[in-house]
Structure formats: structure tokens, C-alpha cells
CSV table of C-alpha atoms in Angstrom, one decimal:
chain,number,residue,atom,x,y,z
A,14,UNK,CA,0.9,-60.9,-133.3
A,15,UNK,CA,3.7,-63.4,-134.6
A,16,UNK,CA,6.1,-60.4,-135.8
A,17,UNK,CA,6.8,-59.6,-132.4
A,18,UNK,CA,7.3,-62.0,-129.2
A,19,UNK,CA,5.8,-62.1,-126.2
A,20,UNK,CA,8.1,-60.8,-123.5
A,21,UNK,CA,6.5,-62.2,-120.4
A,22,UNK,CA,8.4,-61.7,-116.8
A,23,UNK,CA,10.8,-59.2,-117.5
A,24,UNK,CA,12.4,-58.6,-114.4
A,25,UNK,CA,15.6,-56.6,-114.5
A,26,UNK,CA,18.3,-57.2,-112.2
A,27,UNK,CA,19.4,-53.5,-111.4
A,28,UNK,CA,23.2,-53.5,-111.3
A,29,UNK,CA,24.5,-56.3,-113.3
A,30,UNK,CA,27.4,-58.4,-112.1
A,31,UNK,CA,30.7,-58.4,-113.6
A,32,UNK,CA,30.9,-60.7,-116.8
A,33,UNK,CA,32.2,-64.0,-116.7
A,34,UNK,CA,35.2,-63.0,-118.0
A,35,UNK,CA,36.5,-60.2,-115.6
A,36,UNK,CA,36.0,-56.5,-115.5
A,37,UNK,CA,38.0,-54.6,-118.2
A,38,UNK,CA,38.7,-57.1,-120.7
A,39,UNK,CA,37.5,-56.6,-124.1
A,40,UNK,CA,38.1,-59.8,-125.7
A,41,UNK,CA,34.1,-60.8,-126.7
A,42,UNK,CA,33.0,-64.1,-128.6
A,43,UNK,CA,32.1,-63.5,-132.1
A,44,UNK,CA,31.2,-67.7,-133.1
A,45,UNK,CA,31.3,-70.8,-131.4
A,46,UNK,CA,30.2,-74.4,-132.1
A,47,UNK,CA,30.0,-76.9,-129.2
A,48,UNK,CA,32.3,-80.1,-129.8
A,49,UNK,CA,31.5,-82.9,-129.4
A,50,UNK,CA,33.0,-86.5,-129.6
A,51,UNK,CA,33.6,-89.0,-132.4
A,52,UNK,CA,35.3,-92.2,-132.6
A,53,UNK,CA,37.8,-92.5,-135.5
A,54,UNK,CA,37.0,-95.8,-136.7
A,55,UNK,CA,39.9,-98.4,-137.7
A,56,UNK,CA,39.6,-98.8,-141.6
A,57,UNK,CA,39.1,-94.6,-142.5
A,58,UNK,CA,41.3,-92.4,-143.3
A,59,UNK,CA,42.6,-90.8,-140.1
A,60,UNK,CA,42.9,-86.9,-139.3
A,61,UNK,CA,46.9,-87.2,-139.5
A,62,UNK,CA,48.6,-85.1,-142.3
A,63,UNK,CA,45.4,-83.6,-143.2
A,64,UNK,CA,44.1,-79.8,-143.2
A,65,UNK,CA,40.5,-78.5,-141.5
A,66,UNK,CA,39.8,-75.5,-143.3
A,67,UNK,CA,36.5,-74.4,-141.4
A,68,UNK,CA,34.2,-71.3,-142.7
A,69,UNK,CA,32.8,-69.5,-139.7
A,70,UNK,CA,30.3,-66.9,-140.0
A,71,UNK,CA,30.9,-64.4,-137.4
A,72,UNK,CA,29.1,-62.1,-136.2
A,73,UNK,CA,30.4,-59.7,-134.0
A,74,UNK,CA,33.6,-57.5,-135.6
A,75,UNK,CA,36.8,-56.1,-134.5
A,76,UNK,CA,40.1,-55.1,-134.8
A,77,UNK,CA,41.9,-58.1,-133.7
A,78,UNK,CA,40.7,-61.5,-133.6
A,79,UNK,CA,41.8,-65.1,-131.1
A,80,UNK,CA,40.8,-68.5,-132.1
A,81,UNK,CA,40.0,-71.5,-129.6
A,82,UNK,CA,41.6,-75.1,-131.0
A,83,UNK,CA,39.8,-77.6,-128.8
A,84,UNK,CA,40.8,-81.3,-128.3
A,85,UNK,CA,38.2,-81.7,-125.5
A,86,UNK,CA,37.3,-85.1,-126.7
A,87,UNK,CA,40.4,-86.4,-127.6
A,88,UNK,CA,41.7,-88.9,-125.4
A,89,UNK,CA,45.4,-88.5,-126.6
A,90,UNK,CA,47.4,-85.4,-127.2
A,91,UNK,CA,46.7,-83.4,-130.1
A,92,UNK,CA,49.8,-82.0,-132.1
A,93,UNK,CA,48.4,-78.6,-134.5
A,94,UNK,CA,51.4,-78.5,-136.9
A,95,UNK,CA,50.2,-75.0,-138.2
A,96,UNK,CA,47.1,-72.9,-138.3
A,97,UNK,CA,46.3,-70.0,-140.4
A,98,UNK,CA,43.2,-67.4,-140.0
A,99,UNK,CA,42.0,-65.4,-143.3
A,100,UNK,CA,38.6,-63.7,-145.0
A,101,UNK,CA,37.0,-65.9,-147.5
A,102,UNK,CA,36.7,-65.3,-151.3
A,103,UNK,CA,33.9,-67.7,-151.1
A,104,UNK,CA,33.7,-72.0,-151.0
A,105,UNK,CA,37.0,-73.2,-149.9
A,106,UNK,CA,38.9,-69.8,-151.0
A,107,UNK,CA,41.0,-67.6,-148.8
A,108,UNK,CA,41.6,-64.0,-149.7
A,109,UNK,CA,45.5,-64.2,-149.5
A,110,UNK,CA,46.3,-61.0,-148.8
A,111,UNK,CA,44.4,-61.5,-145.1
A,112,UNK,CA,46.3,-64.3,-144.7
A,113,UNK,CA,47.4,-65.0,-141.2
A,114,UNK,CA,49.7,-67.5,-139.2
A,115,UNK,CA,48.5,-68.5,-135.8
A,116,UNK,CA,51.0,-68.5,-133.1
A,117,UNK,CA,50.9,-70.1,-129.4
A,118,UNK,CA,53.1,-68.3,-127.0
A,119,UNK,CA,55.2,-66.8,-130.1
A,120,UNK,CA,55.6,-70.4,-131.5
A,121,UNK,CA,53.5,-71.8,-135.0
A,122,UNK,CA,53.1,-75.2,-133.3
A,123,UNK,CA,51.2,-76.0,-130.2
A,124,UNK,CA,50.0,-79.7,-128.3
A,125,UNK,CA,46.8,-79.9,-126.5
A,126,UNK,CA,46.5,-82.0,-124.1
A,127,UNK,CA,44.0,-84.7,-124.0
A,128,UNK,CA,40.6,-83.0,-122.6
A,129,UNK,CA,41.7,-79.4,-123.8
A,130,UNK,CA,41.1,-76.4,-125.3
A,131,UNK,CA,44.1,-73.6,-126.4
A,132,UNK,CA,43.6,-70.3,-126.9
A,133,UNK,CA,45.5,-68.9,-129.9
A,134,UNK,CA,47.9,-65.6,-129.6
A,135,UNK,CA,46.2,-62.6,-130.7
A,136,UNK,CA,46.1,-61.7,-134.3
A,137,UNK,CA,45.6,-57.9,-135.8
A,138,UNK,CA,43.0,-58.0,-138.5
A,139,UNK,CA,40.4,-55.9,-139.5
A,140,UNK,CA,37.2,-58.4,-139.1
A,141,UNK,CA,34.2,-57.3,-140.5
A,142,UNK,CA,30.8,-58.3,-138.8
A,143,UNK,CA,29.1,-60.7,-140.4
A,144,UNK,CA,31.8,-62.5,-142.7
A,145,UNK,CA,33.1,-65.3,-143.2
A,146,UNK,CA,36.6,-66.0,-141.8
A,147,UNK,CA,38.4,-69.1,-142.3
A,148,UNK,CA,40.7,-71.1,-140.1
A,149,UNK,CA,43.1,-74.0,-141.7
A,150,UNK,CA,44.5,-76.2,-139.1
A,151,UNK,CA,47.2,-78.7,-140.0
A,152,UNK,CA,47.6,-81.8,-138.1
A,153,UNK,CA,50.7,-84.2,-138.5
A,154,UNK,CA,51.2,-87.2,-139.3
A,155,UNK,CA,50.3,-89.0,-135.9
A,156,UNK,CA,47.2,-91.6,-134.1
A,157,UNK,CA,44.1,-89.2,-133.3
A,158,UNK,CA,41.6,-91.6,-131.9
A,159,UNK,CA,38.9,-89.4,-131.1
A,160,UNK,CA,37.8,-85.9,-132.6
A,161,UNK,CA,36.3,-83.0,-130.8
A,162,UNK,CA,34.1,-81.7,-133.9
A,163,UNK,CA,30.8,-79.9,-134.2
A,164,UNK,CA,28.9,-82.3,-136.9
A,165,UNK,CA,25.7,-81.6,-138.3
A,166,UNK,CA,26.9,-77.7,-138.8
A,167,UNK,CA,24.9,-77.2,-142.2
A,168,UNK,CA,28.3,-75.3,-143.6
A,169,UNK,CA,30.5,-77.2,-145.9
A,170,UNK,CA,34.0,-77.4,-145.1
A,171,UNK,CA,37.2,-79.2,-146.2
A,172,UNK,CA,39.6,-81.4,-145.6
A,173,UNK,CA,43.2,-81.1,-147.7
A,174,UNK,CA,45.8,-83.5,-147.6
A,175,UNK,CA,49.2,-82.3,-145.9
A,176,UNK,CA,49.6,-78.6,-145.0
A,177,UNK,CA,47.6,-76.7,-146.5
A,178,UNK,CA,47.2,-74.1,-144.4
A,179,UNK,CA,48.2,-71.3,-146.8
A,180,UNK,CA,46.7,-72.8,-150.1
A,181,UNK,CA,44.5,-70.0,-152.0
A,182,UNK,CA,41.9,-72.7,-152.8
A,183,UNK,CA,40.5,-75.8,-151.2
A,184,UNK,CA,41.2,-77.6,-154.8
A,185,UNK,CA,41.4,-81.8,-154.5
A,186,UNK,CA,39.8,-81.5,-151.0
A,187,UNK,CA,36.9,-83.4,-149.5
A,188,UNK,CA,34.2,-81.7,-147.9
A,189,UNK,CA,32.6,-82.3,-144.9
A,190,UNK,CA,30.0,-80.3,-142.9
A,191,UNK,CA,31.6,-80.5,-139.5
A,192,UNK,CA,34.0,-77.7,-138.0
A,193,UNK,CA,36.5,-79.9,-136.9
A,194,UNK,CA,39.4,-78.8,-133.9
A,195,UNK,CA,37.9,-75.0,-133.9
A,196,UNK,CA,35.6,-74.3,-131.7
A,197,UNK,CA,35.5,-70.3,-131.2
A,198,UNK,CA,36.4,-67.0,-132.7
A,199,UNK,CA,37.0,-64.1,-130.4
A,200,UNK,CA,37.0,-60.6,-131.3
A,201,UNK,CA,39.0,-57.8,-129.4
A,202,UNK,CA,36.6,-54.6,-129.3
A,203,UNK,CA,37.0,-51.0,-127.8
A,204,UNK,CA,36.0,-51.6,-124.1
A,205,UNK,CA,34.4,-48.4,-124.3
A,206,UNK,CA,31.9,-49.8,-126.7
A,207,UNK,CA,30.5,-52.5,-123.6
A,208,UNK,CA,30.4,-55.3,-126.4
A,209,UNK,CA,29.0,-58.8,-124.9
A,210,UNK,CA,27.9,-61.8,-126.2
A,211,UNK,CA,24.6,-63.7,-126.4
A,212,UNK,CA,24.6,-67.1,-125.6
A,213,UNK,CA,21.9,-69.3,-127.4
A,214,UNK,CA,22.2,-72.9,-125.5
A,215,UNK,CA,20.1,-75.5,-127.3
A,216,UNK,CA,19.6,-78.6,-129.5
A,217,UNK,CA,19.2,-79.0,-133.2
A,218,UNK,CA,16.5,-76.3,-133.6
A,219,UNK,CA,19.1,-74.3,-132.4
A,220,UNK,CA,21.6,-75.5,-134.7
A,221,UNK,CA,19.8,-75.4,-137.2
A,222,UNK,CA,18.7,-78.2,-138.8
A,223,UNK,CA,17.1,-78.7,-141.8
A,224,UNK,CA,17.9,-74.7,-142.6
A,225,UNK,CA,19.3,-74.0,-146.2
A,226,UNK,CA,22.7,-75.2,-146.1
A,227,UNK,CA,25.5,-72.7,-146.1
A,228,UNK,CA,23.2,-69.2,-145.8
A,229,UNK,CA,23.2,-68.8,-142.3
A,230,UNK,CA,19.7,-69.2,-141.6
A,231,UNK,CA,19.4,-70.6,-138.3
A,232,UNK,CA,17.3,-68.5,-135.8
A,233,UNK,CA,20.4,-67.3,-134.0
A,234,UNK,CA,21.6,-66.2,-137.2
A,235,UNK,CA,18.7,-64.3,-138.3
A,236,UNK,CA,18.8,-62.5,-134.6
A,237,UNK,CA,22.7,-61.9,-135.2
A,238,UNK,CA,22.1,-60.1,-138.6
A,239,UNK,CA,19.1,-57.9,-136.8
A,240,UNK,CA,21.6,-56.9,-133.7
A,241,UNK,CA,24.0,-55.5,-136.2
A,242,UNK,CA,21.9,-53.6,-138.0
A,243,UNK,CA,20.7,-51.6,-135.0
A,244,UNK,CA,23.2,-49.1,-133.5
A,245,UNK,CA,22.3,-49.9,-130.3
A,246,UNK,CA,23.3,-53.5,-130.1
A,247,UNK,CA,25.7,-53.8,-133.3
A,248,UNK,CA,28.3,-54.2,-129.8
A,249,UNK,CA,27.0,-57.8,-128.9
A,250,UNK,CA,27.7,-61.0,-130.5
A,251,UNK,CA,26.0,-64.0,-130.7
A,252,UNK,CA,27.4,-67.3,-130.1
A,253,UNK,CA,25.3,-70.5,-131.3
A,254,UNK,CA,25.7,-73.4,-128.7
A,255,UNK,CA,23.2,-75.8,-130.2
A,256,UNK,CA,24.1,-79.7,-130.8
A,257,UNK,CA,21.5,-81.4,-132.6
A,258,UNK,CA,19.9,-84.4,-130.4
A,259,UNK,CA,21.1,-83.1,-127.7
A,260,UNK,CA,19.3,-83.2,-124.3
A,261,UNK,CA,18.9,-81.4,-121.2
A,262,UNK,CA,19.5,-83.6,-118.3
A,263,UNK,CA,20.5,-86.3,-119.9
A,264,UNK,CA,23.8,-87.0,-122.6
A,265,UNK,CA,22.3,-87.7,-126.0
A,266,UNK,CA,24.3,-86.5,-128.4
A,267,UNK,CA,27.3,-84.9,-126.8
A,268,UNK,CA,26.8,-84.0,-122.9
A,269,UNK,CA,23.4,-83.0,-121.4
A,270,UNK,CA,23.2,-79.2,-121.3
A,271,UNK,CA,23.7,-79.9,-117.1
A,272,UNK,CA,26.9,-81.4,-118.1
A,273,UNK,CA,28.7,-79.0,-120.9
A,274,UNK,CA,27.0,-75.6,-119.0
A,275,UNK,CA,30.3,-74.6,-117.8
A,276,UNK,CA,32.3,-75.1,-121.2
A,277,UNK,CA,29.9,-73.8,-123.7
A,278,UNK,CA,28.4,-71.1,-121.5
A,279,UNK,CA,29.9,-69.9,-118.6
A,280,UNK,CA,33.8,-70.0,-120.4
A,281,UNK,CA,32.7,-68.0,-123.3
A,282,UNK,CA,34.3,-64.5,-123.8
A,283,UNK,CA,32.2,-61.5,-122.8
A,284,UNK,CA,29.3,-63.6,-122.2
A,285,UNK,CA,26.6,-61.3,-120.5
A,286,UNK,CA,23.1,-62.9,-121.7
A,287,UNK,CA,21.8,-66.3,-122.2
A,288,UNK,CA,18.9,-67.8,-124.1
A,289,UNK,CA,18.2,-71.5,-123.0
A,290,UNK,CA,15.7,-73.6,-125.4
A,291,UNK,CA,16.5,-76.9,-124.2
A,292,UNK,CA,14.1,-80.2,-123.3
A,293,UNK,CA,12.6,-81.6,-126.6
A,294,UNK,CA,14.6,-84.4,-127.2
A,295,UNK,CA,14.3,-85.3,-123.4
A,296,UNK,CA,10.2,-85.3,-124.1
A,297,UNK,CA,11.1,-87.8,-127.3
A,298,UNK,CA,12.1,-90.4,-124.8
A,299,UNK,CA,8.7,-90.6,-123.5
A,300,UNK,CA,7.6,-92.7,-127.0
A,301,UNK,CA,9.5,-95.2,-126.3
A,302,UNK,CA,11.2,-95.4,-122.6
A,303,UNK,CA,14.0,-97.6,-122.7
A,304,UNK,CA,17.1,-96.5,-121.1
A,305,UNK,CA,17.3,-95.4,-117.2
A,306,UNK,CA,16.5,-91.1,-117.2
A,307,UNK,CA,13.8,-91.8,-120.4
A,308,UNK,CA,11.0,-91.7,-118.1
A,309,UNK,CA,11.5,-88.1,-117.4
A,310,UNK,CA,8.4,-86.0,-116.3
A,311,UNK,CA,7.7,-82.2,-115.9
A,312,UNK,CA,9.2,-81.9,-112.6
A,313,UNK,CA,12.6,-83.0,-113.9
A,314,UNK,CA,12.7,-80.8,-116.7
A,315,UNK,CA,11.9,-77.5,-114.3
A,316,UNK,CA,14.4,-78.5,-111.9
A,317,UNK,CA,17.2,-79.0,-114.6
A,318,UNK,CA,16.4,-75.7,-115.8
A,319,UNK,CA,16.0,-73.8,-113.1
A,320,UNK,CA,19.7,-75.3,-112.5
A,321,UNK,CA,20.9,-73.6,-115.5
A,322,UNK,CA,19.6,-70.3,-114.3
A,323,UNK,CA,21.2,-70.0,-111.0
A,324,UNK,CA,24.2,-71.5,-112.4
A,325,UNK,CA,24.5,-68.4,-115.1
A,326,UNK,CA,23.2,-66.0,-112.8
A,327,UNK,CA,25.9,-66.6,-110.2
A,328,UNK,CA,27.6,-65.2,-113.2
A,329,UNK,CA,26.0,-62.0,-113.5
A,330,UNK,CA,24.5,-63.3,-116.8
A,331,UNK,CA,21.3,-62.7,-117.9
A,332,UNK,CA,18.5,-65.9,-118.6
A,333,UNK,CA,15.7,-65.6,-121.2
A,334,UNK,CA,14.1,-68.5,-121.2
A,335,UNK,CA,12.3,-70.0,-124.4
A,336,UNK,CA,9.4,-71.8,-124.4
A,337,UNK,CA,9.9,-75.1,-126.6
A,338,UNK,CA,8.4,-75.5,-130.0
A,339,UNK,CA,5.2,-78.1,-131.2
A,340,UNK,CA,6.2,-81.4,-131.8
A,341,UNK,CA,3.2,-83.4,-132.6
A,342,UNK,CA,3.2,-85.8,-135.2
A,343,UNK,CA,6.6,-86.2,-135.4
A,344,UNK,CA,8.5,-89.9,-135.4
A,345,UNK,CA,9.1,-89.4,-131.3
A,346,UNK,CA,5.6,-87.8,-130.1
A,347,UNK,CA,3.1,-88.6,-127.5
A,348,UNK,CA,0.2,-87.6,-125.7
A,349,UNK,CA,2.4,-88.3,-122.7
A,350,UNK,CA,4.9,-86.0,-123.9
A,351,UNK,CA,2.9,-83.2,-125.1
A,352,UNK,CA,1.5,-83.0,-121.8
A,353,UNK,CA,5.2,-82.6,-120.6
A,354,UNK,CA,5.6,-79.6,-122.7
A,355,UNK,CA,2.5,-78.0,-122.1
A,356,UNK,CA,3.2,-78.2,-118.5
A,357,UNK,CA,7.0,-77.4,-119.0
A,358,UNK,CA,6.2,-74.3,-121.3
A,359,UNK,CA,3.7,-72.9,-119.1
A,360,UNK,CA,6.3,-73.2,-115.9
A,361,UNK,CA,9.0,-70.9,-118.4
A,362,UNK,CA,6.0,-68.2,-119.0
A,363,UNK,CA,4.6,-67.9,-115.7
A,364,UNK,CA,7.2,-68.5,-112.9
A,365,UNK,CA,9.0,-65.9,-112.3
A,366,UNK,CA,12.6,-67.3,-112.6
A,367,UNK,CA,14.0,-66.0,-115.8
A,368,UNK,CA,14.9,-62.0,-116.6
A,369,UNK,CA,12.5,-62.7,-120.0
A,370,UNK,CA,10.6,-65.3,-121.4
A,371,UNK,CA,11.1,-65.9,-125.4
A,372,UNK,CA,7.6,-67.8,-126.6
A,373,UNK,CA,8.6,-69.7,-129.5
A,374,UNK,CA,5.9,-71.9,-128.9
A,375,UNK,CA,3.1,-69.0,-129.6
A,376,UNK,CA,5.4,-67.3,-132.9
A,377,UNK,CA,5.4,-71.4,-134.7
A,378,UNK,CA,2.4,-73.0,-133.6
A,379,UNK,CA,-0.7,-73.7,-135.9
A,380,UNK,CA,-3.3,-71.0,-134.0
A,381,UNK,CA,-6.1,-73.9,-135.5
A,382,UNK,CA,-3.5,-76.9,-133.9
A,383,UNK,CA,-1.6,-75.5,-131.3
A,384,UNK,CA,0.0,-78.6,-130.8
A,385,UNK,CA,1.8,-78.7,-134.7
A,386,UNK,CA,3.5,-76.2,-136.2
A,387,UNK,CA,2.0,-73.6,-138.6
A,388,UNK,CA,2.2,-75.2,-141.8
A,389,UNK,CA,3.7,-72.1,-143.6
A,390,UNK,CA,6.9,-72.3,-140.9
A,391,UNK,CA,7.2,-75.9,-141.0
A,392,UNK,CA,10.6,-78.2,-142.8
A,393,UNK,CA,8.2,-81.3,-143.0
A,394,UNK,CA,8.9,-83.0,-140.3
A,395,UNK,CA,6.9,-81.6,-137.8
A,396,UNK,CA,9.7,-80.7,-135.5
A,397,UNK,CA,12.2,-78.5,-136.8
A,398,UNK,CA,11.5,-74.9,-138.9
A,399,UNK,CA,11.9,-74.7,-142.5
A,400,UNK,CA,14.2,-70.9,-143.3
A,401,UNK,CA,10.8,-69.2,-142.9
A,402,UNK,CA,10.0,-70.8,-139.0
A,403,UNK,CA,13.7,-70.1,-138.0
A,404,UNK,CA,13.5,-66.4,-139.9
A,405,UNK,CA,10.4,-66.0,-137.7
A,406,UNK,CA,11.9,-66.8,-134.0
A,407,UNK,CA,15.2,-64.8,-135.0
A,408,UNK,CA,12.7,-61.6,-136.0
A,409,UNK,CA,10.6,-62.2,-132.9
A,410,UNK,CA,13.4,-61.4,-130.7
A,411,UNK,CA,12.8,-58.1,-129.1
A,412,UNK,CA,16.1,-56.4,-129.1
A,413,UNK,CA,15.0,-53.9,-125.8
A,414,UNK,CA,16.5,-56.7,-124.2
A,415,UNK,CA,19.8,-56.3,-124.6
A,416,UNK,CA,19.8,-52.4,-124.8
């Protein structure tokens, strides 16, 4: 029955350990996008004495709100001039009157080293869940050789020339769909309320690709908007970790899930359950096999898995695993791969390691061509979901699990 997923392995784990973040705290993550690195090419316009005004669709709400400014790829320091937080009025537009400064140990400047991340002061502000907040961040005049951005975010965003932090509108700006220098919104809740997060750790099906731009339709999204609704989970937040191209045991695009684990999942606020759908884009080697790790097999995909799972339990966290969706007929296919993830799939329903098992395989696949996706979910492509597809997996969810 495809409006409900097949829970397979649930295997509680009695008293859960303290989250990642410490007993007591109440500080839970309400959005995230995983940086990652670009080189700032000699000959375009560089990120110096320039505003990002990023749109972030949050999830979780609160009473008080903390941003993460990340320069995690940068290989110089990176001077923030000033950085404001706000609701949006919609496109580029900030509603003024919810208009706040940033501060960094009581100052509106801050410099992040090379390979870090800053955690902005607390701000009082009444977010709402499931709006759209927006965070201008001004950078200097100075050399930023590389960026730590999330590209690929199917949200438009803007860059303004000089500081426009405060500007009402993003008027004369250039857009761009990459949140640039943010990479997290936390939200301060009652602790009472035992808010948490949801991790969802993945590649461009969990980004989102190919998903209507700027209506939050990715599957993560669509499982976000259901929590809410509920009374009984409208305390946990969701936090979208997918980087499309990215691989699990190997960097692709940005680090191999092995690699960022620790930064992307294990350092996120309030983080208390995890779902991993990670490996496709490792199977796509198999095609064409030309760089050492391409030749990956079954084996190598358990074990880099299973990796994951003690890592994040060590943590007290909770692992669903997700089965991985069809992929035939697509420009990186194989028989040789398929059989990969059949094998692969079947180890994430049947072996016992994860708390729950998440079969996005069964909810997308063709019932007459198990190995393509049902036509009626499908972009075009063959490999990611079209709105319908992503609408789909995020409804499929079942929410017992995080009761």
C-alpha cells in the first residue's frame, strides 16, 4: 500500500541516551544545508563588499532563534562585516519591523577562522514554524578564495552590493540559488516540550532536485509540514543534510557522508533521530569505473553504512535506514549496479542494524518494472522524483516513530 511505508525492524532502544548536545539544553535545529566548497575563480566578481541574503524555510518554531555562519571551506579567514535575521514579505523582501542585528560575543562583527563555523548570539523573536526567515550577511571588502555554500538549493537567493543587510528589498541584486556563509538556524524551545531534530543525511534526492523551485517540496519538506501538523511531534524539527552528487564512501561532490558525519550530523542541535539514504551515486561509478574507490561492490556499501550507525548511535541517536530508490535507465546505470542495489537494499530491510527501515524503494518503484520508477512519481530522468515522487516518500513516513 504506497500511502503508508513499510516499517520493517523496528527495534527500540529502551532508554535513549542523552542527545548530542547535552542534557538540559533546549537549543534544537530548525534548518540546515551542508556546505560545501567552491573555488572563486580569478576573472568573477568576488564575494568582497557584497550581501547573501538567504531565505530558509524553517521548520521547527520558537521563541528565540541562533544562526550558524560557516567558513568551513575557506582557506583564509573570513571577516562578516554585519548580519541581520528577519521574516520574509516574500522574494527578496524582509518584514522590517522583525528586523534583527546579529551579534558575536556582544559585538556586530565577527572573523572565522579558516575551516570554521560561528555560532551567532541569541536573538528574541517570535519564529513561527514553517516560515521563511531571512539572514543578510555582509562581507567586506577583502580576498575570499574559497566559499563554503550549499549550491544546487532550488531556492533563489541574492546577492546585493555593499551592506545591505537592512535594505527592505533585494532591488538591483543578482540571484543565485546557493545559501551562501549560513549554514543553520537554531531555535530555543521550552525544554519541557522535549523538542529534537530529525536528521535526513543524503544526496540530491534528498536535496531535492528537480523539485518545483522555491515551494519546499523536497521529501524532507513534505515530512516537516506533516510533523507540525500533528500535536504529537509539532516539537521536532527537521534538518535537510542532502548534497546533490554526493557519495557515501567516497568524496564526490563535497565529502563522502564517512567524511562530513560528524559536522552535518553528529554537531547538529538537539539531534535525537537520523534518516540515512545514502549510496546511489556510489552505484553510478559502476558504468564507467575510472577512478580508484569506483569499483565499489555491495560489501563496501554495508560496511560504510553500518559505520554510520554505530557512529550516531554512540550518540544516543536513532537510525532509520532508507532503502535507495530505482535507477534504471538513467545516464549512470548498469546491470552491474542494479545488482549492487538490490543486494544493498535488501541488507537495510533485513538485517537487523537500524531502529526502522524507511522502503523508498517499494513507495516509487513501477510494481510492473521494479527496477524504474513509477511513471506517475517520476521527473524524467529516471533517477530523481518529480513533486508527486518526493510528496509520496515525505507522506510515507510513519510518524509513530518519533512519538
Amino acid at each position: 500500500m504506497r500511502s503508508k511505508i513499510l516499517v520493517l525492524a523496528l527495534m527500540g532502544l529502551g532508554g535513549l541516551a542523552a542527545f548530542a548536545q547535552g542534557p538540559g539544553s533546549n537549543w534544537v535545529g530548525t534548518w540546515s544545508a551542508s556546505p560545501v566548497g567552491s573555488v572563486v575563480n580569478s576573472g568573477q566578481p568576488g564575494p568582497g563588499n557584497s550581501t547573501y541574503r538567504n531565505i530558509m524555510h524553517i521548520s521547527l518554531g520558537g521563541s528565540a532563534v541562533r544562526i550558524q555562519l560557516t567558513n568551513e571551506f575557506g582557506t583564509e579567514p573570513l571577516v562578516v562585516g554585519a548580519a541581520n535575521i528577519a521574516v520574509s514579505a516574500g522574494g527578496g523582501s524582509i518584514q522590517t519591523d522583525s528586523d534583527h542585528p546579529l551579534t558575536f560575543n556582544g559585538g556586530p562583527t565577527v572573523e572565522i577562522p579558516a575551516g570554521a563555523f560561528v555560532v551567532s548570539d541569541p536573538v528574541t523573536m517570535k519564529a513561527e514554524p514553517l516560515t521563511d526567515l531571512v539572514v543578510s550577511v555582509y562581507l567586506p571588502e577583502q580576498q575570499v578564495k574559497n566559499t563554503s555554500c550549499h549550491t544546487a538549493g532550488h531556492s533563489t537567493n541574492y546577492v546585493l552590493r555593499g551592506n545591505a543587510v537592512t535594505a527592505p528589498t533585494a532591488d538591483n541584486s543578482s540571484p543565485i540559488t546557493s545559501w551562501c556563509f549560513v549554514k543553520g538556524i537554531d531555535a530555543s524551545t521550552n525544554a519541557s516540550d522535549h523538542a529534537a531534530a530529525i536528521v535526513t543525511l543524503g544526496d540530491s534526492i534528498t536535496d531535492g532536485a528537480l523539485s518545483t523551485p522555491n515551494a519546499n517540496r523536497r521529501w524532507p519538506d513534505v515530512l516537516a509540514a506533516r510533523l507540525q501538523a500533528d500535536k504529537r511531534t509539532s516539537h521536532i524539527g527537521v534538518l535537510n543534510q542532502g548534497i546533490g552528487g554526493n557519495r557515501l564512501l567516497h568524496d564526490g561532490y563535497g565529502p563522502s557522508a564517512l567524511a562530513r558525519f560528524d559536522r552535518d550530523v553528529i554537531a547538529q542541535s538537539g539531534v535525537k533521530y537520523l534518516i540515512i539514504v545514502e549510496g546511489i551515486n556510489d552505484i553510478g561509478r559502476l558504468a564507467n569505473p575510472h577512478e580508484q574507490g569506483d569499483n565499489i561492490t555491495a560489501d563496501d556499501l554495508i560496511f560504510g553504512l553500518s559505520q554510520l550507525v554505530t557512529r550516531a548511535h554512540q550518540h544516543g541517536i536513532k537510525v532509520f535506514g532508507a532503502t535507495l530508490t530505482p535507477y534504471m535507465h538513467t545516464g549512470y546505470s548498469s546491470a552491474a549496479g542494479e545488482q549492487v542495489r538490490q543486494t544493498y537494499n535488501q541488507w537495510i530491510r533485513t538485517s537487523g542494524v537500524f531502529d526502522a527501515v524507511i522502503d523508498f524503494d517499494k513507495i516509487t518503484q513501477d510494481p510492473a518494472h521494479p527496477e524504474s520508477f513509477l511513471p506517475a512519481y517520476d521527473s524524467g530522468d529516471n533517477l530523481h522524483p518529480k513533486d508527486a515522487g518526493y510528496k509520496a516518500m515525505g507522506d510515507a513516513i510513519d510518524l509513530s516513530l518519533f512519538h
